[in-house]
């Protein structure tokens, strides 16, 4: 069985106090209402990871809720003012790191080649990459979305040897669906997820393809999560806006309740 995952990407939201409030609300609701074995991840600003890890260590959700960073440097250490390394993130309690989010690709001009280096460093320091791929609206309108996704996957991840590749989480986030309220239909999302799995089968093998968790992201919310997550090749979600509301985020996690 592939691991089910619901990850919240808080993006650049929540100061320390707000972060502690939100995580404790989520923790309470998860403890009371969630009865499934989905991994819950919150990807929070760098500044809040340490405090949330400390808070979590005394809480019931210690093992259930994992922390992620939203980016890391492609360098190990050194004179890179303003950067944060994978090793630093691991040392303060992060278990995962989102890499290649479309906002990083778009606003910070991150390339697949840079992302491949980030992936390597994250894995070296035992941070699991949540590697984001997805096409823009114009790429979809031109009908080149499959090509775009293939390039992102091949250049960003396919250099990994199989045993390492298998530990990565992939998130398909069509850029046109992020923060727009325009969700991919379950069928559109399923079509791309199946394609991603097919590429993995071709690049590695069928068993590897079947073992990988592939998340959907883009305007996912409590109303559409169940239709999306019930698709054969969708193993959970990477949730933006709705992860900032404890009720909505918990309701999305509860989609996997029996
Ligand atoms: P929204 O859920 O706000 O559309 O954001 C999705 C996203 O970018 C998650 O990484």
PDB file of C-alpha atoms in Angstrom, residues 43-173:
ATOM      1  CA  UNK A  43       5.515  22.956   5.749  1.00  0.00           C
ATOM      2  CA  UNK A  44       6.128  26.120   7.705  1.00  0.00           C
ATOM      3  CA  UNK A  45       8.392  29.167   7.379  1.00  0.00           C
ATOM      4  CA  UNK A  46      12.020  28.519   8.377  1.00  0.00           C
ATOM      5  CA  UNK A  47      11.675  30.800  11.401  1.00  0.00           C
ATOM      6  CA  UNK A  48       9.015  28.623  12.993  1.00  0.00           C
ATOM      7  CA  UNK A  49      10.372  25.116  12.497  1.00  0.00           C
ATOM      8  CA  UNK A  50      12.414  24.918  15.699  1.00  0.00           C
ATOM      9  CA  UNK A  51       9.664  26.229  17.955  1.00  0.00           C
ATOM     10  CA  UNK A  52       7.064  23.947  16.389  1.00  0.00           C
ATOM     11  CA  UNK A  53       9.347  20.963  16.823  1.00  0.00           C
ATOM     12  CA  UNK A  54       9.864  21.831  20.479  1.00  0.00           C
ATOM     13  CA  UNK A  55       6.125  22.262  20.947  1.00  0.00           C
ATOM     14  CA  UNK A  56       5.422  18.997  19.178  1.00  0.00           C
ATOM     15  CA  UNK A  57       7.846  16.982  21.285  1.00  0.00           C
ATOM     16  CA  UNK A  58       5.529  17.328  24.274  1.00  0.00           C
ATOM     17  CA  UNK A  59       2.352  16.685  22.327  1.00  0.00           C
ATOM     18  CA  UNK A  60       0.287  13.621  21.471  1.00  0.00           C
ATOM     19  CA  UNK A  61       0.815  14.201  17.762  1.00  0.00           C
ATOM     20  CA  UNK A  62       4.567  13.988  18.066  1.00  0.00           C
ATOM     21  CA  UNK A  63       4.877  11.089  15.634  1.00  0.00           C
ATOM     22  CA  UNK A  64       1.776  11.769  13.598  1.00  0.00           C
ATOM     23  CA  UNK A  65       2.548  15.324  12.458  1.00  0.00           C
ATOM     24  CA  UNK A  66       5.828  15.930  10.646  1.00  0.00           C
ATOM     25  CA  UNK A  67       7.503  19.230   9.884  1.00  0.00           C
ATOM     26  CA  UNK A  68       8.717  20.372   6.503  1.00  0.00           C
ATOM     27  CA  UNK A  69      10.654  23.346   5.229  1.00  0.00           C
ATOM     28  CA  UNK A  70       9.537  25.040   2.030  1.00  0.00           C
ATOM     29  CA  UNK A  71      12.959  25.307   0.419  1.00  0.00           C
ATOM     30  CA  UNK A  72      16.659  24.761   1.076  1.00  0.00           C
ATOM     31  CA  UNK A  73      19.954  25.835  -0.441  1.00  0.00           C
ATOM     32  CA  UNK A  74      21.632  23.917  -3.246  1.00  0.00           C
ATOM     33  CA  UNK A  75      24.935  24.439  -1.464  1.00  0.00           C
ATOM     34  CA  UNK A  76      26.157  22.547   1.574  1.00  0.00           C
ATOM     35  CA  UNK A  77      27.465  25.604   3.456  1.00  0.00           C
ATOM     36  CA  UNK A  78      29.563  28.715   2.979  1.00  0.00           C
ATOM     37  CA  UNK A  79      29.301  32.300   1.784  1.00  0.00           C
ATOM     38  CA  UNK A  80      25.703  32.301   0.574  1.00  0.00           C
ATOM     39  CA  UNK A  81      24.130  35.161   2.494  1.00  0.00           C
ATOM     40  CA  UNK A  82      20.506  34.569   3.338  1.00  0.00           C
ATOM     41  CA  UNK A  83      20.469  30.882   2.431  1.00  0.00           C
ATOM     42  CA  UNK A  84      19.475  27.996   4.706  1.00  0.00           C
ATOM     43  CA  UNK A  85      21.053  24.580   4.282  1.00  0.00           C
ATOM     44  CA  UNK A  86      19.503  21.134   4.377  1.00  0.00           C
ATOM     45  CA  UNK A  87      21.753  20.187   7.294  1.00  0.00           C
ATOM     46  CA  UNK A  88      20.520  23.167   9.319  1.00  0.00           C
ATOM     47  CA  UNK A  89      16.910  22.250   8.650  1.00  0.00           C
ATOM     48  CA  UNK A  90      17.428  18.664   9.710  1.00  0.00           C
ATOM     49  CA  UNK A  91      19.098  19.837  12.915  1.00  0.00           C
ATOM     50  CA  UNK A  92      16.029  21.844  14.003  1.00  0.00           C
ATOM     51  CA  UNK A  93      13.412  19.170  13.427  1.00  0.00           C
ATOM     52  CA  UNK A  94      12.436  19.194   9.762  1.00  0.00           C
ATOM     53  CA  UNK A  95      11.803  15.768   8.227  1.00  0.00           C
ATOM     54  CA  UNK A  96      10.703  16.916   4.796  1.00  0.00           C
ATOM     55  CA  UNK A  97      11.418  19.803   2.448  1.00  0.00           C
ATOM     56  CA  UNK A  98       9.258  21.089  -0.389  1.00  0.00           C
ATOM     57  CA  UNK A  99      11.435  21.560  -3.468  1.00  0.00           C
ATOM     58  CA  UNK A 100      10.530  23.029  -6.829  1.00  0.00           C
ATOM     59  CA  UNK A 101       7.291  24.670  -5.801  1.00  0.00           C
ATOM     60  CA  UNK A 102       5.999  26.687  -8.752  1.00  0.00           C
ATOM     61  CA  UNK A 103       6.271  29.886  -6.714  1.00  0.00           C
ATOM     62  CA  UNK A 104       9.994  29.186  -6.286  1.00  0.00           C
ATOM     63  CA  UNK A 105      10.335  28.384  -9.980  1.00  0.00           C
ATOM     64  CA  UNK A 106       8.362  31.486 -10.997  1.00  0.00           C
ATOM     65  CA  UNK A 107       9.470  34.202  -8.555  1.00  0.00           C
ATOM     66  CA  UNK A 108      12.965  32.968  -7.743  1.00  0.00           C
ATOM     67  CA  UNK A 109      13.816  31.530 -11.150  1.00  0.00           C
ATOM     68  CA  UNK A 110      14.712  28.100  -9.815  1.00  0.00           C
ATOM     69  CA  UNK A 111      15.738  25.708 -12.561  1.00  0.00           C
ATOM     70  CA  UNK A 112      15.512  21.945 -12.766  1.00  0.00           C
ATOM     71  CA  UNK A 113      19.320  21.761 -12.607  1.00  0.00           C
ATOM     72  CA  UNK A 114      19.396  23.735  -9.340  1.00  0.00           C
ATOM     73  CA  UNK A 115      16.560  21.642  -7.996  1.00  0.00           C
ATOM     74  CA  UNK A 116      18.444  18.436  -8.734  1.00  0.00           C
ATOM     75  CA  UNK A 117      21.272  19.730  -6.514  1.00  0.00           C
ATOM     76  CA  UNK A 118      18.821  20.659  -3.763  1.00  0.00           C
ATOM     77  CA  UNK A 119      17.275  17.194  -3.960  1.00  0.00           C
ATOM     78  CA  UNK A 120      20.708  15.608  -3.534  1.00  0.00           C
ATOM     79  CA  UNK A 121      21.602  17.720  -0.507  1.00  0.00           C
ATOM     80  CA  UNK A 122      18.221  17.184   1.120  1.00  0.00           C
ATOM     81  CA  UNK A 123      18.595  13.421   0.758  1.00  0.00           C
ATOM     82  CA  UNK A 124      22.184  13.521   2.018  1.00  0.00           C
ATOM     83  CA  UNK A 125      20.857  15.066   5.218  1.00  0.00           C
ATOM     84  CA  UNK A 126      17.885  12.724   5.484  1.00  0.00           C
ATOM     85  CA  UNK A 127      15.274  15.274   4.564  1.00  0.00           C
ATOM     86  CA  UNK A 128      12.613  13.799   2.303  1.00  0.00           C
ATOM     87  CA  UNK A 129      11.967  16.011  -0.716  1.00  0.00           C
ATOM     88  CA  UNK A 130       8.384  16.777  -1.643  1.00  0.00           C
ATOM     89  CA  UNK A 131       9.204  17.504  -5.251  1.00  0.00           C
ATOM     90  CA  UNK A 132       6.682  19.724  -7.045  1.00  0.00           C
ATOM     91  CA  UNK A 133       5.964  19.611 -10.740  1.00  0.00           C
ATOM     92  CA  UNK A 134       3.202  21.090 -12.852  1.00  0.00           C
ATOM     93  CA  UNK A 135       2.407  23.073 -15.954  1.00  0.00           C
ATOM     94  CA  UNK A 136       1.278  26.679 -16.367  1.00  0.00           C
ATOM     95  CA  UNK A 137      -2.028  27.599 -17.976  1.00  0.00           C
ATOM     96  CA  UNK A 138      -0.383  28.523 -21.272  1.00  0.00           C
ATOM     97  CA  UNK A 139       1.517  25.223 -21.338  1.00  0.00           C
ATOM     98  CA  UNK A 140      -1.743  23.348 -20.830  1.00  0.00           C
ATOM     99  CA  UNK A 141      -3.494  25.412 -23.489  1.00  0.00           C
ATOM    100  CA  UNK A 142      -0.696  24.623 -25.929  1.00  0.00           C
ATOM    101  CA  UNK A 143      -1.104  20.944 -25.088  1.00  0.00           C
ATOM    102  CA  UNK A 144       2.501  20.581 -23.915  1.00  0.00           C
ATOM    103  CA  UNK A 145       1.761  19.818 -20.255  1.00  0.00           C
ATOM    104  CA  UNK A 146       2.897  16.212 -20.487  1.00  0.00           C
ATOM    105  CA  UNK A 147       6.212  17.297 -22.011  1.00  0.00           C
ATOM    106  CA  UNK A 148       6.721  19.929 -19.292  1.00  0.00           C
ATOM    107  CA  UNK A 149       6.063  17.425 -16.529  1.00  0.00           C
ATOM    108  CA  UNK A 150       8.364  14.878 -18.130  1.00  0.00           C
ATOM    109  CA  UNK A 151      11.191  17.444 -18.293  1.00  0.00           C
ATOM    110  CA  UNK A 152      10.732  18.505 -14.671  1.00  0.00           C
ATOM    111  CA  UNK A 153      10.780  14.919 -13.462  1.00  0.00           C
ATOM    112  CA  UNK A 154      13.694  13.766 -15.595  1.00  0.00           C
ATOM    113  CA  UNK A 155      15.909  16.775 -14.914  1.00  0.00           C
ATOM    114  CA  UNK A 156      15.030  17.155 -11.251  1.00  0.00           C
ATOM    115  CA  UNK A 157      14.778  13.587  -9.998  1.00  0.00           C
ATOM    116  CA  UNK A 158      15.646  10.866 -12.456  1.00  0.00           C
ATOM    117  CA  UNK A 159      19.375  11.075 -11.744  1.00  0.00           C
ATOM    118  CA  UNK A 160      18.695   9.365  -8.398  1.00  0.00           C
ATOM    119  CA  UNK A 161      19.405   5.683  -8.014  1.00  0.00           C
ATOM    120  CA  UNK A 162      16.275   3.627  -7.513  1.00  0.00           C
ATOM    121  CA  UNK A 163      16.583   2.962  -3.778  1.00  0.00           C
ATOM    122  CA  UNK A 164      16.930   6.688  -3.105  1.00  0.00           C
ATOM    123  CA  UNK A 165      14.352   7.788  -5.658  1.00  0.00           C
ATOM    124  CA  UNK A 166      11.768   5.629  -3.917  1.00  0.00           C
ATOM    125  CA  UNK A 167      11.971   7.738  -0.763  1.00  0.00           C
ATOM    126  CA  UNK A 168      10.907  10.947  -2.546  1.00  0.00           C
ATOM    127  CA  UNK A 169       7.348  12.291  -2.502  1.00  0.00           C
ATOM    128  CA  UNK A 170       6.075  13.850  -5.736  1.00  0.00           C
ATOM    129  CA  UNK A 171       3.430  16.577  -5.853  1.00  0.00           C
ATOM    130  CA  UNK A 172       1.582  17.452  -9.049  1.00  0.00           C
ATOM    131  CA  UNK A 173       0.471  21.050  -8.790  1.00  0.00           C
TER     132      UNK A 173
END
